[in-house]
PDB file of N, CA and C in Angstrom:
ATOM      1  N   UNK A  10     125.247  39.376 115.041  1.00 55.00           N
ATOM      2  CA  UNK A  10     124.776  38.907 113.752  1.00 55.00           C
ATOM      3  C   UNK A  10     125.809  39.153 112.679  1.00 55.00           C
ATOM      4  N   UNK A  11     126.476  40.061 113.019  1.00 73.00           N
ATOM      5  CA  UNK A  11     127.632  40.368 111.910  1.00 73.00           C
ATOM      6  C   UNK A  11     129.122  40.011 111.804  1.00 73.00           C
ATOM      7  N   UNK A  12     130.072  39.774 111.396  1.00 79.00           N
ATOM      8  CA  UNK A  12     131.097  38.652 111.557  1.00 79.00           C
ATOM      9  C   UNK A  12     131.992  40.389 111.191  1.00 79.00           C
ATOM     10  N   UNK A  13     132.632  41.195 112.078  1.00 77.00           N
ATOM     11  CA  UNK A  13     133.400  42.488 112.343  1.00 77.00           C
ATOM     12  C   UNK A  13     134.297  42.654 111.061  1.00 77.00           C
ATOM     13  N   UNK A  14     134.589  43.443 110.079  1.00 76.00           N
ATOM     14  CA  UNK A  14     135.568  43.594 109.696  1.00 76.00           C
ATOM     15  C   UNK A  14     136.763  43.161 110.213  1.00 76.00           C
ATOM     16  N   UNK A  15     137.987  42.221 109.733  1.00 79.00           N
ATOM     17  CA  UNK A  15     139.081  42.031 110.081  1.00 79.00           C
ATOM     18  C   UNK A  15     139.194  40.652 111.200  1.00 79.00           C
ATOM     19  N   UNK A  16     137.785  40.517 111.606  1.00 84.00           N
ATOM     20  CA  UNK A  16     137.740  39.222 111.610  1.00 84.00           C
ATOM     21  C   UNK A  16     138.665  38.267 111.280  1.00 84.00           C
ATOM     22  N   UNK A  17     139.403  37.211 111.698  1.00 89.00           N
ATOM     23  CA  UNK A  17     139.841  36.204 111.339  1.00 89.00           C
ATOM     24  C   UNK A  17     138.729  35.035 111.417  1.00 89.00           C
ATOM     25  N   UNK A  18     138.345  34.280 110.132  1.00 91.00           N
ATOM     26  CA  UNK A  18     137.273  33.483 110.006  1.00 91.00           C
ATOM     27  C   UNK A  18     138.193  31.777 109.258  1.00 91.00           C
ATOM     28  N   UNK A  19     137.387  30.754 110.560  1.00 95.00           N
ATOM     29  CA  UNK A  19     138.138  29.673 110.344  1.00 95.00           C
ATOM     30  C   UNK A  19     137.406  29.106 109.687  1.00 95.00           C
ATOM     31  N   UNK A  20     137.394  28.076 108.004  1.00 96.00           N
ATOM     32  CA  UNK A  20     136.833  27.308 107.543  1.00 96.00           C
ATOM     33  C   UNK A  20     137.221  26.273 107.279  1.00 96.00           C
ATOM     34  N   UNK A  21     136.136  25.016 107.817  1.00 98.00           N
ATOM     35  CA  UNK A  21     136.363  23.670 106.962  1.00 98.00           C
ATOM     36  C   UNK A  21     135.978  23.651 105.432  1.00 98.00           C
ATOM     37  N   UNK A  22     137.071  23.323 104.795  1.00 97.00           N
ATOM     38  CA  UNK A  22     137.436  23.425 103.416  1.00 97.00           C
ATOM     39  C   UNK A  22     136.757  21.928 102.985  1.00 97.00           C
ATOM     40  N   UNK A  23     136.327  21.209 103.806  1.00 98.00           N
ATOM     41  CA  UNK A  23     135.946  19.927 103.736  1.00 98.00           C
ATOM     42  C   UNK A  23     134.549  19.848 103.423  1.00 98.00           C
ATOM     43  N   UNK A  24     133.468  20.770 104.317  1.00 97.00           N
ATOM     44  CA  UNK A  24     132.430  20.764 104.572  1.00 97.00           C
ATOM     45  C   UNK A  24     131.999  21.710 103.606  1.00 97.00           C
ATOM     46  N   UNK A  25     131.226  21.058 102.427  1.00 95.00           N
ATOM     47  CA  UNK A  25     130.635  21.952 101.325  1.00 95.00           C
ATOM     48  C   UNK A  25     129.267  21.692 101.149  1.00 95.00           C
ATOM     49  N   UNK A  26     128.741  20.721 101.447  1.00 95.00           N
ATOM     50  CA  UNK A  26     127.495  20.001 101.787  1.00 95.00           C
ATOM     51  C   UNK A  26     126.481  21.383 102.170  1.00 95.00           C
ATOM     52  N   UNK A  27     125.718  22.164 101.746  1.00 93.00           N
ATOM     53  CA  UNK A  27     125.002  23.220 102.624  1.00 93.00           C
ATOM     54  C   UNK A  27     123.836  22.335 103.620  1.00 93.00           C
ATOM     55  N   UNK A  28     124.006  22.765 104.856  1.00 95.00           N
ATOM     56  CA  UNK A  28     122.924  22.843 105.929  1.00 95.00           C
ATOM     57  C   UNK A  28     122.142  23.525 106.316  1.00 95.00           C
ATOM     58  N   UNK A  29     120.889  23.874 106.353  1.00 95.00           N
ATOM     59  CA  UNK A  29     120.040  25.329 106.936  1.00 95.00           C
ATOM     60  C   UNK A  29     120.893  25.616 108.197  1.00 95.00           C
ATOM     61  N   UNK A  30     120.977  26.862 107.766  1.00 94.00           N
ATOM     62  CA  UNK A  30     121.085  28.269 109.340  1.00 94.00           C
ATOM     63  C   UNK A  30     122.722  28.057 109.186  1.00 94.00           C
ATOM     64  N   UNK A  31     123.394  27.056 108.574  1.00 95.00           N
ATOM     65  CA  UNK A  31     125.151  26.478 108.566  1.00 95.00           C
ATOM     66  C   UNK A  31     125.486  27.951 107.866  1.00 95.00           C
ATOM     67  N   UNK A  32     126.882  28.672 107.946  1.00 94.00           N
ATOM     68  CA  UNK A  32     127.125  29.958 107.342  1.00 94.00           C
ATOM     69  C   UNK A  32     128.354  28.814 106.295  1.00 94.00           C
ATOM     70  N   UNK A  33     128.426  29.989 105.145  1.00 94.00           N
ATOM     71  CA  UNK A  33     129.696  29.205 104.442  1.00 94.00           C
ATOM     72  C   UNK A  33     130.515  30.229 103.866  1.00 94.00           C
ATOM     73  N   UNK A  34     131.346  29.997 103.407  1.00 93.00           N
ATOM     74  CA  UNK A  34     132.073  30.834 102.567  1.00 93.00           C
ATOM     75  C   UNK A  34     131.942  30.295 101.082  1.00 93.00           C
ATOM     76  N   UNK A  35     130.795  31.337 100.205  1.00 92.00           N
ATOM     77  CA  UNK A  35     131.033  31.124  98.906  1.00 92.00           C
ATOM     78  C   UNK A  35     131.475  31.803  97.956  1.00 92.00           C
ATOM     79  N   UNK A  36     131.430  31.636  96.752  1.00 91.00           N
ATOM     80  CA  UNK A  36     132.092  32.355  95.452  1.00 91.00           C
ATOM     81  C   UNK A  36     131.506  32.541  94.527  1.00 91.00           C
ATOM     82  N   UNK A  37     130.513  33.785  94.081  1.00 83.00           N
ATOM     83  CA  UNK A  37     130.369  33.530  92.989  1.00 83.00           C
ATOM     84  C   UNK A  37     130.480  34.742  91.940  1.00 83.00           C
ATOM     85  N   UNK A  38     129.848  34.793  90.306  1.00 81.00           N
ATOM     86  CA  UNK A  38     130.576  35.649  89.591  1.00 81.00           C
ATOM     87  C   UNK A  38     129.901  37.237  89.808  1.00 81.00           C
ATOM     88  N   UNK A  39     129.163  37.270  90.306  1.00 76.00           N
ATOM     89  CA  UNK A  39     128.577  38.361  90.859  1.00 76.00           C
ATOM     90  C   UNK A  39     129.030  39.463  91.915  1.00 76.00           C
ATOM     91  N   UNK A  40     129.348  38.387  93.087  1.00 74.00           N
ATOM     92  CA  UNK A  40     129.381  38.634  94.593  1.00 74.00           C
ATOM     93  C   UNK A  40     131.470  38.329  94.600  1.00 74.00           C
ATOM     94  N   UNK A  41     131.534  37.592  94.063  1.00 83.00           N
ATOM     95  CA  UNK A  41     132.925  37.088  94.251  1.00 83.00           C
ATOM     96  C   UNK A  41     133.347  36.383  95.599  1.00 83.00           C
ATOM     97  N   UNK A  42     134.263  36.152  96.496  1.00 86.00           N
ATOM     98  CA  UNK A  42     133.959  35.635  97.598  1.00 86.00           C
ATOM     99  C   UNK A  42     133.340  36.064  98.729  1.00 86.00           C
ATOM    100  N   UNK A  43     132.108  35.534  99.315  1.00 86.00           N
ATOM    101  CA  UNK A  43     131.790  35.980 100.706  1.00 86.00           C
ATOM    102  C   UNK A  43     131.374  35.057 101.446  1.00 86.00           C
ATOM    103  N   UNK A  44     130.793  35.416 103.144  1.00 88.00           N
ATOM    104  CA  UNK A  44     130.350  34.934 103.894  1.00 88.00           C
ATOM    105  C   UNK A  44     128.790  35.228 103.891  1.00 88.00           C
ATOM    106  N   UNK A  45     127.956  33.445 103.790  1.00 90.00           N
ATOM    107  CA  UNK A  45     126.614  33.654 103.991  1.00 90.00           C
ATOM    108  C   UNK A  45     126.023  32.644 104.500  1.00 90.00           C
ATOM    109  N   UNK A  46     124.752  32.580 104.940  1.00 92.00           N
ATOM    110  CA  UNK A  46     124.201  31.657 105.840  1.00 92.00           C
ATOM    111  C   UNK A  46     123.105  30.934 104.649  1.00 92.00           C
ATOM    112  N   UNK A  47     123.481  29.732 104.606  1.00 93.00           N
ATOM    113  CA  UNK A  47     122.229  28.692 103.916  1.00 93.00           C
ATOM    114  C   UNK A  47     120.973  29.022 104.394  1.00 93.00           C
ATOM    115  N   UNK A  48     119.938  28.643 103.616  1.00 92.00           N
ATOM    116  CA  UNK A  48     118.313  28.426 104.151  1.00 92.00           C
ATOM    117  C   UNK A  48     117.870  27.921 102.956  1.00 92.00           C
ATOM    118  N   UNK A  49     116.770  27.381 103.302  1.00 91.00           N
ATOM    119  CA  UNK A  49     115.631  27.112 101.999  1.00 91.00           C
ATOM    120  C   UNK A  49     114.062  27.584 102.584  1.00 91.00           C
ATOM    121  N   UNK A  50     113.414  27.356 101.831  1.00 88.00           N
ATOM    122  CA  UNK A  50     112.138  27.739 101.703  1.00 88.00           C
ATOM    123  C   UNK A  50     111.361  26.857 100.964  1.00 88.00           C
ATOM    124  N   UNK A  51     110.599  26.352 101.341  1.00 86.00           N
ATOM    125  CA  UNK A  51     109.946  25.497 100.464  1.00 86.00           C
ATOM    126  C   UNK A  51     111.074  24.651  99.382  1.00 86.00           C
ATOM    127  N   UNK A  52     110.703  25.416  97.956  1.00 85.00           N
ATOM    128  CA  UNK A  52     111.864  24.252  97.050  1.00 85.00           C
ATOM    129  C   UNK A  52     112.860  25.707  96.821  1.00 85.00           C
ATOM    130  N   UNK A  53     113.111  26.526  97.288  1.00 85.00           N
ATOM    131  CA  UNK A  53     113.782  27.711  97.523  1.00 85.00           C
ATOM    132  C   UNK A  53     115.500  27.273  98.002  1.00 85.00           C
ATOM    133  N   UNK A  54     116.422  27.357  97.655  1.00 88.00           N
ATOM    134  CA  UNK A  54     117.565  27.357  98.245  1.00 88.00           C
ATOM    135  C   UNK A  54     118.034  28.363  97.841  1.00 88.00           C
ATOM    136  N   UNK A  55     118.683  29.057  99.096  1.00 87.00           N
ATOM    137  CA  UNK A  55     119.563  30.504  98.553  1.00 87.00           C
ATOM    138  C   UNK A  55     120.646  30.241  99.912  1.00 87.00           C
ATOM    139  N   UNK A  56     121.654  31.357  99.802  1.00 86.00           N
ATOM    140  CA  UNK A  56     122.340  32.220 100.474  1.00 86.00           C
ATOM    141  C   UNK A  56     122.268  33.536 100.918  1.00 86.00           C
ATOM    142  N   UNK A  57     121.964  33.646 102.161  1.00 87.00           N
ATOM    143  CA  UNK A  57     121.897  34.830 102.890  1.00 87.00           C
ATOM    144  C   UNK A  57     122.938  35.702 103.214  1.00 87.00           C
ATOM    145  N   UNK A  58     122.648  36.999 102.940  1.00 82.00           N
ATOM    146  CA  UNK A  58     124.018  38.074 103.921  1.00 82.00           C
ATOM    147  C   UNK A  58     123.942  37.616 104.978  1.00 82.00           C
ATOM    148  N   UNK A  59     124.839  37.473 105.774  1.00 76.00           N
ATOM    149  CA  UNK A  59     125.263  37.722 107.375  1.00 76.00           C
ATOM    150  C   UNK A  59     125.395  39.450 107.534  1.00 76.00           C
ATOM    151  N   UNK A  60     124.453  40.207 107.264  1.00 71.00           N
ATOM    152  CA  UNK A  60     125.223  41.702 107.019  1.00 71.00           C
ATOM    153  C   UNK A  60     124.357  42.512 107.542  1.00 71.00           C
ATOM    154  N   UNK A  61     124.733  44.007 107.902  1.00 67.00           N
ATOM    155  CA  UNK A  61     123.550  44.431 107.565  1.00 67.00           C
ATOM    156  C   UNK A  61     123.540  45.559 106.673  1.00 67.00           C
ATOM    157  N   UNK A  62     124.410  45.360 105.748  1.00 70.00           N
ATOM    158  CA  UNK A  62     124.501  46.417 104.445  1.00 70.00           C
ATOM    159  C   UNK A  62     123.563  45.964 103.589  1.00 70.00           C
ATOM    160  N   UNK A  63     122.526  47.021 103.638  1.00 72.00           N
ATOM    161  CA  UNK A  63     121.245  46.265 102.656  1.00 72.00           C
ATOM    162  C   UNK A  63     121.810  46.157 101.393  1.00 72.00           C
ATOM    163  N   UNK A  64     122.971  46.810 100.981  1.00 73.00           N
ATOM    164  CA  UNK A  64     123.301  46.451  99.803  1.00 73.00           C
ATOM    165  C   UNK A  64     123.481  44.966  99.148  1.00 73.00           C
ATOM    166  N   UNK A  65     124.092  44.047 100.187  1.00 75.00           N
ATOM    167  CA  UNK A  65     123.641  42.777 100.170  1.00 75.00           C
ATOM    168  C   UNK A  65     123.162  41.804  99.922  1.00 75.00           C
ATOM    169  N   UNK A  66     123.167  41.443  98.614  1.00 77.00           N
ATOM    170  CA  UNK A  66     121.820  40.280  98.033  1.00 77.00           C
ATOM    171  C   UNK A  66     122.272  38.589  98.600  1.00 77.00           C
ATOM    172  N   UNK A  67     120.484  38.356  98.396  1.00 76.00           N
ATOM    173  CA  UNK A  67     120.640  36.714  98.337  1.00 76.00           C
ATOM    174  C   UNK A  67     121.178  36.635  97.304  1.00 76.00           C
ATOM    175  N   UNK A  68     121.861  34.842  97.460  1.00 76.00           N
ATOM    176  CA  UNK A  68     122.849  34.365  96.392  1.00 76.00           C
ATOM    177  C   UNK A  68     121.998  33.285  96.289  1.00 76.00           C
ATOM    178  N   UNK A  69     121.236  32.737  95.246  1.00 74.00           N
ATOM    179  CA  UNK A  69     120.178  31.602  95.012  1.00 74.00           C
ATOM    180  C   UNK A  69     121.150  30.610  94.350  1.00 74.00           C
ATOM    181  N   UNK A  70     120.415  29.382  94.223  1.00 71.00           N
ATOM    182  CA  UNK A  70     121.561  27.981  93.893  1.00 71.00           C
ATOM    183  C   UNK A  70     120.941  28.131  92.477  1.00 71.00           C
ATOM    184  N   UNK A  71     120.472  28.601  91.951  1.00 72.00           N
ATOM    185  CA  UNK A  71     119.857  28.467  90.428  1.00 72.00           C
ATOM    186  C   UNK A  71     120.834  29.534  89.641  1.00 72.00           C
ATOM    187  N   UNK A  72     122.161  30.052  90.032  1.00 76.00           N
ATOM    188  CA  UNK A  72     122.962  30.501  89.617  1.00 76.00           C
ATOM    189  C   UNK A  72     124.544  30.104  89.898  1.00 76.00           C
ATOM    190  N   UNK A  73     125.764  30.421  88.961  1.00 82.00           N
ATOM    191  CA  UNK A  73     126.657  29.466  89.458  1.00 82.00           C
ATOM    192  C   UNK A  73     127.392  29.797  90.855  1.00 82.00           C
ATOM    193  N   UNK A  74     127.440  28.979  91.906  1.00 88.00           N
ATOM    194  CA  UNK A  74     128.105  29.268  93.184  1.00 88.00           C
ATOM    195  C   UNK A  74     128.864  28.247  93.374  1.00 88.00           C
ATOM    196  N   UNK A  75     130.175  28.417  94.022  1.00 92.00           N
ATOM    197  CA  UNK A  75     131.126  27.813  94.402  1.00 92.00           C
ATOM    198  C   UNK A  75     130.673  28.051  95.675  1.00 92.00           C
ATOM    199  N   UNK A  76     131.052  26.648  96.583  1.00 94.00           N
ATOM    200  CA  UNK A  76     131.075  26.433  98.477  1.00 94.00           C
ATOM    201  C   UNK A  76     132.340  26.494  98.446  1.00 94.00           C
ATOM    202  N   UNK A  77     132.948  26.709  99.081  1.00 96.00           N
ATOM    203  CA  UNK A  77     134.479  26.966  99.885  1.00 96.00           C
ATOM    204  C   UNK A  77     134.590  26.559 100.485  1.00 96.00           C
ATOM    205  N   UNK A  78     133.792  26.452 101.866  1.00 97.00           N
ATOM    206  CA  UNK A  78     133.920  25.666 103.185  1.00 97.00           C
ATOM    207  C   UNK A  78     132.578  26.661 103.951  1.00 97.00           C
ATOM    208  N   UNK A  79     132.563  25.390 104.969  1.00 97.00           N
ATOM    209  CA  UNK A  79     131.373  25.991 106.132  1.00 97.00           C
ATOM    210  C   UNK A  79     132.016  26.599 107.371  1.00 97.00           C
ATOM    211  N   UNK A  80     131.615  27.293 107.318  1.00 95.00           N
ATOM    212  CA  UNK A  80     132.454  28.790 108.874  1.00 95.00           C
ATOM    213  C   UNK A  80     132.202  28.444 109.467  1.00 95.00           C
ATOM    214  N   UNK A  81     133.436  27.343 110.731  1.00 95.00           N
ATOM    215  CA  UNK A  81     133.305  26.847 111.524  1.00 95.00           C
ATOM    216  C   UNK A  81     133.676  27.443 113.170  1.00 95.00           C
ATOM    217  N   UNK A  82     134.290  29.095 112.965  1.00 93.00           N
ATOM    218  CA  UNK A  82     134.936  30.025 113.825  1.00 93.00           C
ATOM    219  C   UNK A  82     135.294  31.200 113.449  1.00 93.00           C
ATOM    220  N   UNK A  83     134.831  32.230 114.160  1.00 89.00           N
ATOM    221  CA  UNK A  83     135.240  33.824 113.665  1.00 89.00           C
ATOM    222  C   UNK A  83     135.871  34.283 115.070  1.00 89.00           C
ATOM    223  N   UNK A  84     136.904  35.018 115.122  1.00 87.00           N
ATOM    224  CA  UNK A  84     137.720  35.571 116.262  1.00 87.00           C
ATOM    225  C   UNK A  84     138.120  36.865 115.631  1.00 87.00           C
ATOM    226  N   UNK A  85     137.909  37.138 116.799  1.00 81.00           N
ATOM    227  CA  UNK A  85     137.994  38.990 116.614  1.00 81.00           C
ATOM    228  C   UNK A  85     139.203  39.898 117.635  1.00 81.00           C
ATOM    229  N   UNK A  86     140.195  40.577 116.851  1.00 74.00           N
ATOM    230  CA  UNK A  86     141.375  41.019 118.030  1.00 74.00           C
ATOM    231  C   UNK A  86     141.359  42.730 118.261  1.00 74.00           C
ATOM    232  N   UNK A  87     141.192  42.337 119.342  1.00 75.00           N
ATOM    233  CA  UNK A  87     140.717  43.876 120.222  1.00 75.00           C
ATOM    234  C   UNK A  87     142.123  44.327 120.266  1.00 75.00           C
ATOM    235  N   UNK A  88     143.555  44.307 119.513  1.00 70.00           N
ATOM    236  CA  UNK A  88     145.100  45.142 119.526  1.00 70.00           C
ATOM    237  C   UNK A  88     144.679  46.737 119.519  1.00 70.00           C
TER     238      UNK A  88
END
């Protein structure tokens, strides 16, 4: 469920469109850049941690967010 520290994470810079359950890389003035997973709820749209640092908040679209791209690959090096 969690994308490892140091992770190398591949994004389409193309794909900004949010999809439910799609993860993205966003930006905003709060959070600054991270990785989170779309959903909605009823008329609900937010951004989810991928985390499990409860510190972690949803990022709701009723505040300003930049999409970056949708996380299309995470690779992880066992050196």
């Amino acid at each position: 469920r969690v994308i490892p520290q140091g992770s190398v994470v591949i994004i389409d810079l193309d794909d900004r469109d949010p999809r439910p359950g799609q993860m993205y890389m966003i930006q905003s003035e709060t959070d600054g850049a991270t990785l989170k997973r779309f959903t909605t709820s009823g008329n609900v749209m937010r951004f989810e941690p991928y985390s499990t640092d409860p510190q972690h908040d949803d990022t709701f679209l009723n505040q300003p967010v930049e999409i970056i791209g949708r996380i299309i690959e995470a690779r992880q090096s066992f050196r």
